[in-house]
PDB file of C-alpha atoms in Angstrom:
ATOM      1  CA  MET A   1      -4.880  23.950  -6.829  1.00  0.00           C
ATOM      2  CA  LYS A   2      -5.786  20.331  -7.633  1.00  0.00           C
ATOM      3  CA  THR A   3      -4.691  17.637  -5.193  1.00  0.00           C
ATOM      4  CA  ILE A   4      -2.136  15.972  -7.509  1.00  0.00           C
ATOM      5  CA  GLU A   5      -0.551  19.352  -8.192  1.00  0.00           C
ATOM      6  CA  ALA A   6      -0.425  19.991  -4.447  1.00  0.00           C
ATOM      7  CA  PHE A   7       1.219  16.612  -3.848  1.00  0.00           C
ATOM      8  CA  GLU A   8       3.851  17.393  -6.471  1.00  0.00           C
ATOM      9  CA  ARG A   9       4.505  20.814  -4.981  1.00  0.00           C
ATOM     10  CA  ASP A  10       5.000  19.338  -1.521  1.00  0.00           C
ATOM     11  CA  ILE A  11       7.463  16.805  -2.940  1.00  0.00           C
ATOM     12  CA  ILE A  12       9.498  19.497  -4.668  1.00  0.00           C
ATOM     13  CA  ILE A  13       9.824  21.751  -1.610  1.00  0.00           C
ATOM     14  CA  GLN A  14      11.220  18.877   0.464  1.00  0.00           C
ATOM     15  CA  THR A  15      14.749  19.733  -0.668  1.00  0.00           C
ATOM     16  CA  GLN A  16      14.322  23.278   0.669  1.00  0.00           C
ATOM     17  CA  PHE A  17      12.969  21.987   3.966  1.00  0.00           C
ATOM     18  CA  LEU A  18      15.949  19.689   4.515  1.00  0.00           C
ATOM     19  CA  TYR A  19      18.281  22.685   4.719  1.00  0.00           C
ATOM     20  CA  VAL A  20      16.470  23.900   7.840  1.00  0.00           C
ATOM     21  CA  PHE A  21      15.575  20.581   9.470  1.00  0.00           C
ATOM     22  CA  LYS A  22      16.504  20.535  13.151  1.00  0.00           C
ATOM     23  CA  PRO A  23      17.084  17.141  14.793  1.00  0.00           C
ATOM     24  CA  GLN A  24      15.773  16.392  18.258  1.00  0.00           C
ATOM     25  CA  SER A  25      17.805  15.645  21.361  1.00  0.00           C
ATOM     26  CA  LEU A  26      18.755  11.989  21.462  1.00  0.00           C
ATOM     27  CA  ILE A  27      16.878   9.658  23.795  1.00  0.00           C
ATOM     28  CA  PRO A  28      19.618   8.104  25.985  1.00  0.00           C
ATOM     29  CA  LYS A  29      20.386   4.561  24.860  1.00  0.00           C
ATOM     30  CA  SER A  30      19.637   3.329  28.365  1.00  0.00           C
ATOM     31  CA  SER A  31      16.096   4.699  28.017  1.00  0.00           C
ATOM     32  CA  GLN A  32      15.456   3.573  24.460  1.00  0.00           C
ATOM     33  CA  GLN A  33      14.725   0.001  25.514  1.00  0.00           C
ATOM     34  CA  ASN A  34      11.729   1.288  27.465  1.00  0.00           C
ATOM     35  CA  THR A  35      10.446   3.414  24.588  1.00  0.00           C
ATOM     36  CA  ILE A  36       7.769   2.727  21.986  1.00  0.00           C
ATOM     37  CA  PHE A  37       7.004   4.739  18.853  1.00  0.00           C
ATOM     38  CA  CYS A  38       3.374   4.517  17.819  1.00  0.00           C
ATOM     39  CA  GLY A  39       1.400   5.674  14.794  1.00  0.00           C
ATOM     40  CA  SER A  40      -0.965   4.742  11.986  1.00  0.00           C
ATOM     41  CA  GLY A  41      -0.588   4.921   8.208  1.00  0.00           C
ATOM     42  CA  ASP A  42       2.432   6.999   7.202  1.00  0.00           C
ATOM     43  CA  SER A  43       3.087   7.574  10.899  1.00  0.00           C
ATOM     44  CA  LEU A  44       3.490   3.844  11.527  1.00  0.00           C
ATOM     45  CA  ALA A  45       6.128   3.808   8.786  1.00  0.00           C
ATOM     46  CA  ALA A  46       7.890   6.652  10.637  1.00  0.00           C
ATOM     47  CA  ALA A  47       7.697   4.630  13.867  1.00  0.00           C
ATOM     48  CA  LEU A  48       9.193   1.586  12.142  1.00  0.00           C
ATOM     49  CA  LEU A  49      12.057   3.748  10.897  1.00  0.00           C
ATOM     50  CA  ALA A  50      12.790   4.781  14.482  1.00  0.00           C
ATOM     51  CA  GLU A  51      12.871   1.104  15.416  1.00  0.00           C
ATOM     52  CA  ALA A  52      15.252   0.262  12.563  1.00  0.00           C
ATOM     53  CA  PHE A  53      17.627   3.192  13.090  1.00  0.00           C
ATOM     54  CA  SER A  54      17.805   2.481  16.836  1.00  0.00           C
ATOM     55  CA  ASP A  55      19.174  -0.998  16.049  1.00  0.00           C
ATOM     56  CA  LEU A  56      15.907  -2.345  17.497  1.00  0.00           C
ATOM     57  CA  ARG A  57      16.378  -0.732  20.906  1.00  0.00           C
ATOM     58  CA  VAL A  58      13.043   1.079  20.595  1.00  0.00           C
ATOM     59  CA  ARG A  59       9.935  -0.679  19.351  1.00  0.00           C
ATOM     60  CA  ALA A  60       7.255   0.392  16.904  1.00  0.00           C
ATOM     61  CA  ALA A  61       3.627  -0.430  17.664  1.00  0.00           C
ATOM     62  CA  ASP A  62       0.121  -0.111  16.303  1.00  0.00           C
ATOM     63  CA  PRO A  63      -2.031   2.007  18.644  1.00  0.00           C
ATOM     64  CA  LEU A  64      -4.817  -0.576  18.886  1.00  0.00           C
ATOM     65  CA  ASP A  65      -2.283  -3.169  20.041  1.00  0.00           C
ATOM     66  CA  LEU A  66      -1.204  -0.841  22.839  1.00  0.00           C
ATOM     67  CA  ILE A  67      -4.806  -0.138  23.822  1.00  0.00           C
ATOM     68  CA  LYS A  68      -5.594  -3.853  24.003  1.00  0.00           C
ATOM     69  CA  ASN A  69      -2.385  -4.692  25.878  1.00  0.00           C
ATOM     70  CA  LYS A  70      -2.351  -2.112  28.643  1.00  0.00           C
ATOM     71  CA  GLN A  71       0.273  -4.005  30.636  1.00  0.00           C
ATOM     72  CA  ILE A  72       2.806  -3.093  27.927  1.00  0.00           C
ATOM     73  CA  THR A  73       1.695   0.506  27.507  1.00  0.00           C
ATOM     74  CA  LYS A  74       1.819   1.321  31.217  1.00  0.00           C
ATOM     75  CA  LEU A  75       5.474   0.277  31.434  1.00  0.00           C
ATOM     76  CA  HIS A  76       6.787   2.366  28.535  1.00  0.00           C
ATOM     77  CA  SER A  77       7.330   5.897  27.356  1.00  0.00           C
ATOM     78  CA  VAL A  78       5.357   6.229  24.134  1.00  0.00           C
ATOM     79  CA  PHE A  79       6.025   8.694  21.323  1.00  0.00           C
ATOM     80  CA  LEU A  80       2.732   9.137  19.479  1.00  0.00           C
ATOM     81  CA  ILE A  81       3.062  10.272  15.870  1.00  0.00           C
ATOM     82  CA  SER A  82       0.081  11.985  14.256  1.00  0.00           C
ATOM     83  CA  ILE A  83       0.279  14.911  11.850  1.00  0.00           C
ATOM     84  CA  SER A  84      -3.249  16.083  12.668  1.00  0.00           C
ATOM     85  CA  GLY A  85      -3.181  15.096  16.329  1.00  0.00           C
ATOM     86  CA  LYS A  86      -6.775  13.924  15.928  1.00  0.00           C
ATOM     87  CA  THR A  87      -6.354  10.150  15.611  1.00  0.00           C
ATOM     88  CA  ILE A  88      -8.584   8.775  18.353  1.00  0.00           C
ATOM     89  CA  SER A  89      -6.599   5.585  18.989  1.00  0.00           C
ATOM     90  CA  ASN A  90      -3.418   7.603  19.605  1.00  0.00           C
ATOM     91  CA  ILE A  91      -5.254   9.820  22.069  1.00  0.00           C
ATOM     92  CA  LYS A  92      -6.412   6.744  23.989  1.00  0.00           C
ATOM     93  CA  VAL A  93      -2.849   5.392  24.121  1.00  0.00           C
ATOM     94  CA  ALA A  94      -1.595   8.744  25.426  1.00  0.00           C
ATOM     95  CA  LYS A  95      -3.855   8.380  28.449  1.00  0.00           C
ATOM     96  CA  LEU A  96      -2.570   4.868  29.197  1.00  0.00           C
ATOM     97  CA  ALA A  97       1.186   5.220  28.781  1.00  0.00           C
ATOM     98  CA  ARG A  98       3.664   5.697  31.612  1.00  0.00           C
ATOM     99  CA  GLU A  99       4.805   8.801  29.745  1.00  0.00           C
ATOM    100  CA  SER A 100       3.326  10.055  26.484  1.00  0.00           C
ATOM    101  CA  ILE A 101       4.967  12.452  24.022  1.00  0.00           C
ATOM    102  CA  ALA A 102       3.133  13.788  20.974  1.00  0.00           C
ATOM    103  CA  ILE A 103       4.864  14.245  17.623  1.00  0.00           C
ATOM    104  CA  THR A 104       2.404  16.385  15.680  1.00  0.00           C
ATOM    105  CA  SER A 105       2.008  19.485  13.550  1.00  0.00           C
ATOM    106  CA  ASN A 106      -0.952  20.548  15.697  1.00  0.00           C
ATOM    107  CA  PRO A 107       0.248  21.533  19.196  1.00  0.00           C
ATOM    108  CA  LYS A 108      -3.307  22.481  20.189  1.00  0.00           C
ATOM    109  CA  SER A 109      -4.758  19.106  19.226  1.00  0.00           C
ATOM    110  CA  LYS A 110      -6.436  16.622  21.553  1.00  0.00           C
ATOM    111  CA  LEU A 111      -3.386  14.391  21.261  1.00  0.00           C
ATOM    112  CA  ALA A 112      -1.026  17.151  22.344  1.00  0.00           C
ATOM    113  CA  LYS A 113      -3.272  17.991  25.294  1.00  0.00           C
ATOM    114  CA  ALA A 114      -3.337  14.330  26.367  1.00  0.00           C
ATOM    115  CA  CYS A 115       0.477  14.079  26.375  1.00  0.00           C
ATOM    116  CA  VAL A 116       2.987  15.368  28.904  1.00  0.00           C
ATOM    117  CA  ARG A 117       4.914  17.169  26.173  1.00  0.00           C
ATOM    118  CA  THR A 118       4.798  17.810  22.438  1.00  0.00           C
ATOM    119  CA  ILE A 119       7.359  17.813  19.653  1.00  0.00           C
ATOM    120  CA  GLU A 120       5.878  20.167  17.093  1.00  0.00           C
ATOM    121  CA  LEU A 121       6.427  19.378  13.428  1.00  0.00           C
ATOM    122  CA  LYS A 122       6.916  22.565  11.446  1.00  0.00           C
ATOM    123  CA  PHE A 123       6.978  22.403   7.685  1.00  0.00           C
ATOM    124  CA  PRO A 124       5.613  24.364   4.725  1.00  0.00           C
ATOM    125  CA  ASN A 125       2.832  22.763   2.728  1.00  0.00           C
ATOM    126  CA  SER A 126       0.352  23.548  -0.015  1.00  0.00           C
ATOM    127  CA  ASP A 127      -2.593  23.846   2.425  1.00  0.00           C
ATOM    128  CA  VAL A 128      -4.486  21.491   0.123  1.00  0.00           C
ATOM    129  CA  PHE A 129      -5.856  18.130   1.291  1.00  0.00           C
ATOM    130  CA  THR A 130      -3.545  15.667  -0.462  1.00  0.00           C
ATOM    131  CA  GLY A 131      -1.267  12.663   0.077  1.00  0.00           C
ATOM    132  CA  GLY A 132       1.464  12.931   2.696  1.00  0.00           C
ATOM    133  CA  SER A 133       4.987  13.668   1.446  1.00  0.00           C
ATOM    134  CA  LEU A 134       6.765  16.495   3.258  1.00  0.00           C
ATOM    135  CA  SER A 135       4.796  15.706   6.418  1.00  0.00           C
ATOM    136  CA  PHE A 136       6.106  12.133   6.297  1.00  0.00           C
ATOM    137  CA  LEU A 137       9.681  13.243   5.668  1.00  0.00           C
ATOM    138  CA  GLN A 138       9.537  15.610   8.646  1.00  0.00           C
ATOM    139  CA  SER A 139       7.974  13.095  11.021  1.00  0.00           C
ATOM    140  CA  ALA A 140      10.287  10.267   9.923  1.00  0.00           C
ATOM    141  CA  LEU A 141      13.465  12.333  10.280  1.00  0.00           C
ATOM    142  CA  THR A 142      12.259  13.602  13.651  1.00  0.00           C
ATOM    143  CA  CYS A 143      11.748  10.030  14.854  1.00  0.00           C
ATOM    144  CA  ILE A 144      15.118   8.911  13.510  1.00  0.00           C
ATOM    145  CA  SER A 145      16.875  11.862  15.163  1.00  0.00           C
ATOM    146  CA  LEU A 146      15.460  10.815  18.534  1.00  0.00           C
ATOM    147  CA  VAL A 147      17.252   7.457  18.382  1.00  0.00           C
ATOM    148  CA  THR A 148      20.506   8.124  16.502  1.00  0.00           C
ATOM    149  CA  ASN A 149      22.794  10.951  15.437  1.00  0.00           C
ATOM    150  CA  PHE A 150      23.255  11.668  11.748  1.00  0.00           C
ATOM    151  CA  THR A 151      24.454  14.343   9.368  1.00  0.00           C
ATOM    152  CA  MET A 152      22.414  15.451   6.382  1.00  0.00           C
ATOM    153  CA  PRO A 153      23.890  14.253   3.072  1.00  0.00           C
ATOM    154  CA  ASN A 154      23.746  16.043  -0.293  1.00  0.00           C
ATOM    155  CA  HIS A 155      19.985  15.696  -0.532  1.00  0.00           C
ATOM    156  CA  GLU A 156      19.564  17.674  -3.750  1.00  0.00           C
ATOM    157  CA  GLN A 157      21.711  15.195  -5.662  1.00  0.00           C
ATOM    158  CA  ILE A 158      19.814  12.335  -4.043  1.00  0.00           C
ATOM    159  CA  PHE A 159      16.506  13.910  -5.093  1.00  0.00           C
ATOM    160  CA  LYS A 160      17.664  14.259  -8.711  1.00  0.00           C
ATOM    161  CA  LYS A 161      18.863  10.655  -8.761  1.00  0.00           C
ATOM    162  CA  ALA A 162      15.533   9.426  -7.364  1.00  0.00           C
ATOM    163  CA  ILE A 163      13.639  11.202 -10.144  1.00  0.00           C
ATOM    164  CA  ILE A 164      15.889   9.644 -12.791  1.00  0.00           C
ATOM    165  CA  GLU A 165      15.311   6.167 -11.363  1.00  0.00           C
ATOM    166  CA  ALA A 166      11.555   6.698 -10.934  1.00  0.00           C
ATOM    167  CA  LYS A 167      11.183   7.603 -14.601  1.00  0.00           C
ATOM    168  CA  LYS A 168      12.500   4.158 -15.556  1.00  0.00           C
ATOM    169  CA  VAL A 169       9.667   2.295 -13.836  1.00  0.00           C
ATOM    170  CA  LYS A 170       6.863   0.839 -15.942  1.00  0.00           C
ATOM    171  CA  PHE A 171       4.194  -1.286 -14.328  1.00  0.00           C
ATOM    172  CA  THR A 172       0.757  -2.814 -14.533  1.00  0.00           C
ATOM    173  CA  LYS A 173      -1.924  -2.443 -11.882  1.00  0.00           C
ATOM    174  CA  ARG A 174      -0.318  -4.867  -9.412  1.00  0.00           C
ATOM    175  CA  VAL A 175       2.805  -3.740  -7.645  1.00  0.00           C
ATOM    176  CA  PHE A 176       4.878  -5.457  -4.954  1.00  0.00           C
ATOM    177  CA  LEU A 177       7.310  -3.307  -2.954  1.00  0.00           C
ATOM    178  CA  LEU A 178       9.971  -5.209  -1.025  1.00  0.00           C
ATOM    179  CA  GLY A 179      12.304  -3.868   1.645  1.00  0.00           C
ATOM    180  CA  ASN A 180      14.765  -4.777   4.384  1.00  0.00           C
ATOM    181  CA  LEU A 181      15.046  -3.610   7.996  1.00  0.00           C
ATOM    182  CA  HIS A 182      15.596   0.026   7.009  1.00  0.00           C
ATOM    183  CA  THR A 183      13.531   0.087   3.807  1.00  0.00           C
ATOM    184  CA  TYR A 184      10.525  -2.086   4.657  1.00  0.00           C
ATOM    185  CA  PRO A 185       8.905   0.987   6.276  1.00  0.00           C
ATOM    186  CA  LEU A 186       9.396   2.780   2.954  1.00  0.00           C
ATOM    187  CA  ALA A 187       7.865  -0.151   1.074  1.00  0.00           C
ATOM    188  CA  MET A 188       4.844   0.339   3.345  1.00  0.00           C
ATOM    189  CA  TYR A 189       4.891   4.079   2.745  1.00  0.00           C
ATOM    190  CA  GLY A 190       5.277   3.590  -1.010  1.00  0.00           C
ATOM    191  CA  ALA A 191       2.310   1.222  -1.133  1.00  0.00           C
ATOM    192  CA  ALA A 192       0.270   3.861   0.701  1.00  0.00           C
ATOM    193  CA  LYS A 193       1.077   6.390  -2.038  1.00  0.00           C
ATOM    194  CA  PHE A 194      -0.119   3.928  -4.691  1.00  0.00           C
ATOM    195  CA  TYR A 195      -3.368   3.550  -2.740  1.00  0.00           C
ATOM    196  CA  GLU A 196      -3.839   7.264  -2.136  1.00  0.00           C
ATOM    197  CA  LEU A 197      -2.937   8.609  -5.552  1.00  0.00           C
ATOM    198  CA  LEU A 198      -4.074   5.813  -7.854  1.00  0.00           C
ATOM    199  CA  GLY A 199      -6.129   3.247  -5.950  1.00  0.00           C
ATOM    200  CA  PHE A 200      -3.712   0.602  -7.243  1.00  0.00           C
ATOM    201  CA  ASP A 201      -3.448  -2.980  -6.047  1.00  0.00           C
ATOM    202  CA  ALA A 202      -0.144  -2.562  -4.185  1.00  0.00           C
ATOM    203  CA  HIS A 203       1.548  -4.870  -1.682  1.00  0.00           C
ATOM    204  CA  TYR A 204       4.501  -4.422   0.667  1.00  0.00           C
ATOM    205  CA  GLU A 205       6.605  -7.118   2.253  1.00  0.00           C
ATOM    206  CA  ARG A 206      10.039  -7.842   3.651  1.00  0.00           C
ATOM    207  CA  ILE A 207      12.403  -9.249   1.036  1.00  0.00           C
ATOM    208  CA  GLU A 208      12.862 -12.600   2.756  1.00  0.00           C
ATOM    209  CA  GLN A 209       9.179 -13.023   3.570  1.00  0.00           C
ATOM    210  CA  PHE A 210       8.133 -12.399  -0.032  1.00  0.00           C
ATOM    211  CA  SER A 211       9.749 -15.683  -1.100  1.00  0.00           C
ATOM    212  CA  HIS A 212       7.760 -17.467   1.623  1.00  0.00           C
ATOM    213  CA  MET A 213       4.386 -15.768   1.145  1.00  0.00           C
ATOM    214  CA  GLY A 214       3.643 -12.974  -1.335  1.00  0.00           C
ATOM    215  CA  LEU A 215       5.411 -14.726  -4.193  1.00  0.00           C
ATOM    216  CA  PHE A 216       2.601 -17.260  -4.390  1.00  0.00           C
ATOM    217  CA  SER A 217       0.064 -14.576  -5.315  1.00  0.00           C
ATOM    218  CA  VAL A 218       1.972 -13.053  -8.244  1.00  0.00           C
ATOM    219  CA  LYS A 219       0.825 -13.191 -11.840  1.00  0.00           C
ATOM    220  CA  LYS A 220       2.812 -12.822 -15.027  1.00  0.00           C
ATOM    221  CA  GLY A 221       3.272  -9.145 -15.824  1.00  0.00           C
ATOM    222  CA  ASP A 222       3.123  -7.970 -12.200  1.00  0.00           C
ATOM    223  CA  THR A 223       5.771  -5.492 -11.092  1.00  0.00           C
ATOM    224  CA  VAL A 224       8.178  -6.017  -8.200  1.00  0.00           C
ATOM    225  CA  ILE A 225      10.128  -3.028  -6.873  1.00  0.00           C
ATOM    226  CA  LEU A 226      13.101  -3.938  -4.708  1.00  0.00           C
ATOM    227  CA  LEU A 227      14.209  -1.264  -2.235  1.00  0.00           C
ATOM    228  CA  GLU A 228      17.717  -2.486  -1.506  1.00  0.00           C
ATOM    229  CA  GLU A 229      21.159  -2.017  -3.016  1.00  0.00           C
ATOM    230  CA  LYS A 230      22.403  -4.991  -5.013  1.00  0.00           C
ATOM    231  CA  ASN A 231      23.805  -7.974  -3.120  1.00  0.00           C
ATOM    232  CA  PRO A 232      24.161 -11.696  -3.962  1.00  0.00           C
ATOM    233  CA  HIS A 233      20.816 -12.600  -2.376  1.00  0.00           C
ATOM    234  CA  ASN A 234      18.677 -10.074  -4.210  1.00  0.00           C
ATOM    235  CA  VAL A 235      20.565 -10.526  -7.493  1.00  0.00           C
ATOM    236  CA  GLN A 236      19.446 -14.162  -7.421  1.00  0.00           C
ATOM    237  CA  LEU A 237      15.914 -13.122  -6.455  1.00  0.00           C
ATOM    238  CA  VAL A 238      15.684 -10.692  -9.379  1.00  0.00           C
ATOM    239  CA  LYS A 239      16.930 -13.369 -11.769  1.00  0.00           C
ATOM    240  CA  ASN A 240      14.363 -15.877 -10.527  1.00  0.00           C
ATOM    241  CA  LEU A 241      11.464 -13.415 -10.649  1.00  0.00           C
ATOM    242  CA  LYS A 242      12.238 -12.379 -14.208  1.00  0.00           C
ATOM    243  CA  LYS A 243      12.091 -16.042 -15.230  1.00  0.00           C
ATOM    244  CA  LEU A 244       8.485 -16.029 -13.993  1.00  0.00           C
ATOM    245  CA  GLY A 245       7.615 -13.187 -16.353  1.00  0.00           C
ATOM    246  CA  LEU A 246       7.558 -10.502 -13.670  1.00  0.00           C
ATOM    247  CA  LYS A 247       8.747  -6.956 -14.237  1.00  0.00           C
ATOM    248  CA  VAL A 248      11.438  -6.315 -11.648  1.00  0.00           C
ATOM    249  CA  PHE A 249      12.900  -2.928 -10.903  1.00  0.00           C
ATOM    250  CA  GLN A 250      15.710  -2.217  -8.480  1.00  0.00           C
ATOM    251  CA  PRO A 251      16.505   1.507  -8.334  1.00  0.00           C
ATOM    252  CA  ILE A 252      20.232   2.122  -8.454  1.00  0.00           C
ATOM    253  CA  ILE A 253      21.840   3.704  -5.414  1.00  0.00           C
ATOM    254  CA  THR A 254      25.590   3.661  -4.882  1.00  0.00           C
ATOM    255  CA  THR A 255      25.887   4.617  -1.217  1.00  0.00           C
ATOM    256  CA  SER A 256      25.688   2.422   1.875  1.00  0.00           C
ATOM    257  CA  ASN A 257      24.855   5.417   4.095  1.00  0.00           C
ATOM    258  CA  LYS A 258      21.489   4.623   5.663  1.00  0.00           C
ATOM    259  CA  ILE A 259      20.233   8.225   5.827  1.00  0.00           C
ATOM    260  CA  SER A 260      21.112   8.745   2.169  1.00  0.00           C
ATOM    261  CA  GLN A 261      19.269   5.540   1.342  1.00  0.00           C
ATOM    262  CA  PHE A 262      16.281   6.658   3.424  1.00  0.00           C
ATOM    263  CA  LEU A 263      16.056   9.937   1.506  1.00  0.00           C
ATOM    264  CA  PHE A 264      16.545   8.264  -1.861  1.00  0.00           C
ATOM    265  CA  TYR A 265      13.878   5.608  -1.354  1.00  0.00           C
ATOM    266  CA  THR A 266      11.472   8.146   0.161  1.00  0.00           C
ATOM    267  CA  PHE A 267      11.777  10.415  -2.872  1.00  0.00           C
ATOM    268  CA  PHE A 268      11.617   7.425  -5.206  1.00  0.00           C
ATOM    269  CA  THR A 269       8.432   5.984  -3.678  1.00  0.00           C
ATOM    270  CA  GLN A 270       6.799   9.402  -3.915  1.00  0.00           C
ATOM    271  CA  MET A 271       7.804  10.011  -7.520  1.00  0.00           C
ATOM    272  CA  VAL A 272       6.819   6.653  -9.035  1.00  0.00           C
ATOM    273  CA  PRO A 273       3.064   6.955  -8.322  1.00  0.00           C
ATOM    274  CA  LEU A 274       3.159  10.700  -9.045  1.00  0.00           C
ATOM    275  CA  LEU A 275       4.601  10.082 -12.510  1.00  0.00           C
ATOM    276  CA  GLU A 276       1.922   7.468 -13.143  1.00  0.00           C
ATOM    277  CA  THR A 277      -0.810   9.994 -12.311  1.00  0.00           C
ATOM    278  CA  LYS A 278       0.722  12.268 -14.934  1.00  0.00           C
ATOM    279  CA  ARG A 279       0.724   9.480 -17.523  1.00  0.00           C
ATOM    280  CA  LYS A 280      -2.930   8.876 -16.766  1.00  0.00           C
ATOM    281  CA  LYS A 281      -3.629  12.636 -16.737  1.00  0.00           C
ATOM    282  CA  LYS A 282      -5.208  12.471 -13.291  1.00  0.00           C
ATOM    283  CA  THR A 283      -5.673  15.767 -11.466  1.00  0.00           C
ATOM    284  CA  ASP A 284      -6.954  14.518  -8.113  1.00  0.00           C
ATOM    285  CA  CYS A 285      -5.828  11.823  -5.709  1.00  0.00           C
ATOM    286  CA  HIS A 286      -7.896   8.643  -5.661  1.00  0.00           C
ATOM    287  CA  PHE A 287      -8.532   8.886  -1.923  1.00  0.00           C
ATOM    288  CA  VAL A 288      -9.826  12.446  -2.303  1.00  0.00           C
ATOM    289  CA  THR A 289     -12.382  11.553  -4.969  1.00  0.00           C
ATOM    290  CA  SER A 290     -13.400   8.276  -3.266  1.00  0.00           C
ATOM    291  CA  LYS A 291     -15.749   9.979  -0.832  1.00  0.00           C
ATOM    292  CA  ASN A 292     -17.530   6.853   0.405  1.00  0.00           C
ATOM    293  CA  LEU A 293     -14.247   5.127   1.217  1.00  0.00           C
ATOM    294  CA  ARG A 294     -12.921   8.235   2.908  1.00  0.00           C
ATOM    295  CA  LYS A 295     -16.052   8.536   5.030  1.00  0.00           C
ATOM    296  CA  VAL A 296     -15.538   5.010   6.352  1.00  0.00           C
ATOM    297  CA  SER A 297     -11.879   5.810   6.995  1.00  0.00           C
ATOM    298  CA  ASP A 298     -12.700   9.045   8.817  1.00  0.00           C
ATOM    299  CA  ASP A 299     -15.380   7.323  10.906  1.00  0.00           C
ATOM    300  CA  MET A 300     -12.823   4.788  12.130  1.00  0.00           C
ATOM    301  CA  ILE A 301      -9.861   7.141  12.561  1.00  0.00           C
ATOM    302  CA  TYR A 302     -11.459  10.199  14.155  1.00  0.00           C
TER     303      TYR A 302
END
C-alpha cells in the first residue's frame, strides 16, 4: 500500500473509530491550573486543543521550553503526548516534571517508562508509515476529554460535510490557514498536512495576528483558508482580502458546538491536501520520499 493510499484509508476509518472512542476521567478543575500538556508536531496541536477546551486553565508547552525552564516543569503535572513514545525531548521533560503522564500508543516506550502512568492510545491504522490522521484525532480527543466533558455529535454527517467543503477549495502553492482559540491548533495541524503530503509553502496564524503580521507577506493569487464560522469581523476580513486578489475560502459550518467544529475542521484540513495529491496523481507523501529531510528530522527528534 502506497503512503497516500494509507493516509486516505486512515482518514476514512476515523468515523468508525469515533463510535468506540472512550473519554478519559476529567482532571479536577482545581488541579487543571497546575497542569501542562506538552508535545511536538501534531501532538503540540493536540496540547493546544486541551488548553483551548479547558478555557485556558491548563497550558500547552513546547518540550524544549520546559527543559530550558526547569523551575516551571518541576511545579506542574505534565501530560506528554507522543504517538511513538520515542521523542527524546518529551522523555527528558518526563524526568523533570513534578508528575509526568504519557499519552502514547506505545505503552512499552521509553516515554511511558519515564512517566508515573500512561494513557494508552488505541486505534486501528494501516500499519504504513504515513501522515498522522486517526492518531491525531485520538490524541486530540483524549486531551480534550481530560479537561472538559462532551458528547459525541453526529460525526458521519460532519465527515460528509467536510468532504463537500474540501472539494470546493482551489489553491496555488502558497496557503495561509487562519484560526481562533479553538481552531488555531487545527490551522497548525492543517499546515503540517500540507508539508507532509505535498511539501507546500503553508502558513498558520491566528485570525487577528494575520492582519498584523502574515498579511504583509501575501502575494496576489495566494490562498487563505479561514477556520471560523462567519461573523462580522471575518466577513470584513474576507472582503478586504479578496480586494487584494487573494483566493479566500471559508468552509461552511452551521453549528456553534465546539466539538462538532473540531471534528469538521479536522476532517476538512485532512481532506484538502489529500484531494490535491489526487489531482497531482501523487502516490507517496512528500515527507516519505524526502529522505534527506527526514534524516535531519529523525536525528533531531529521536
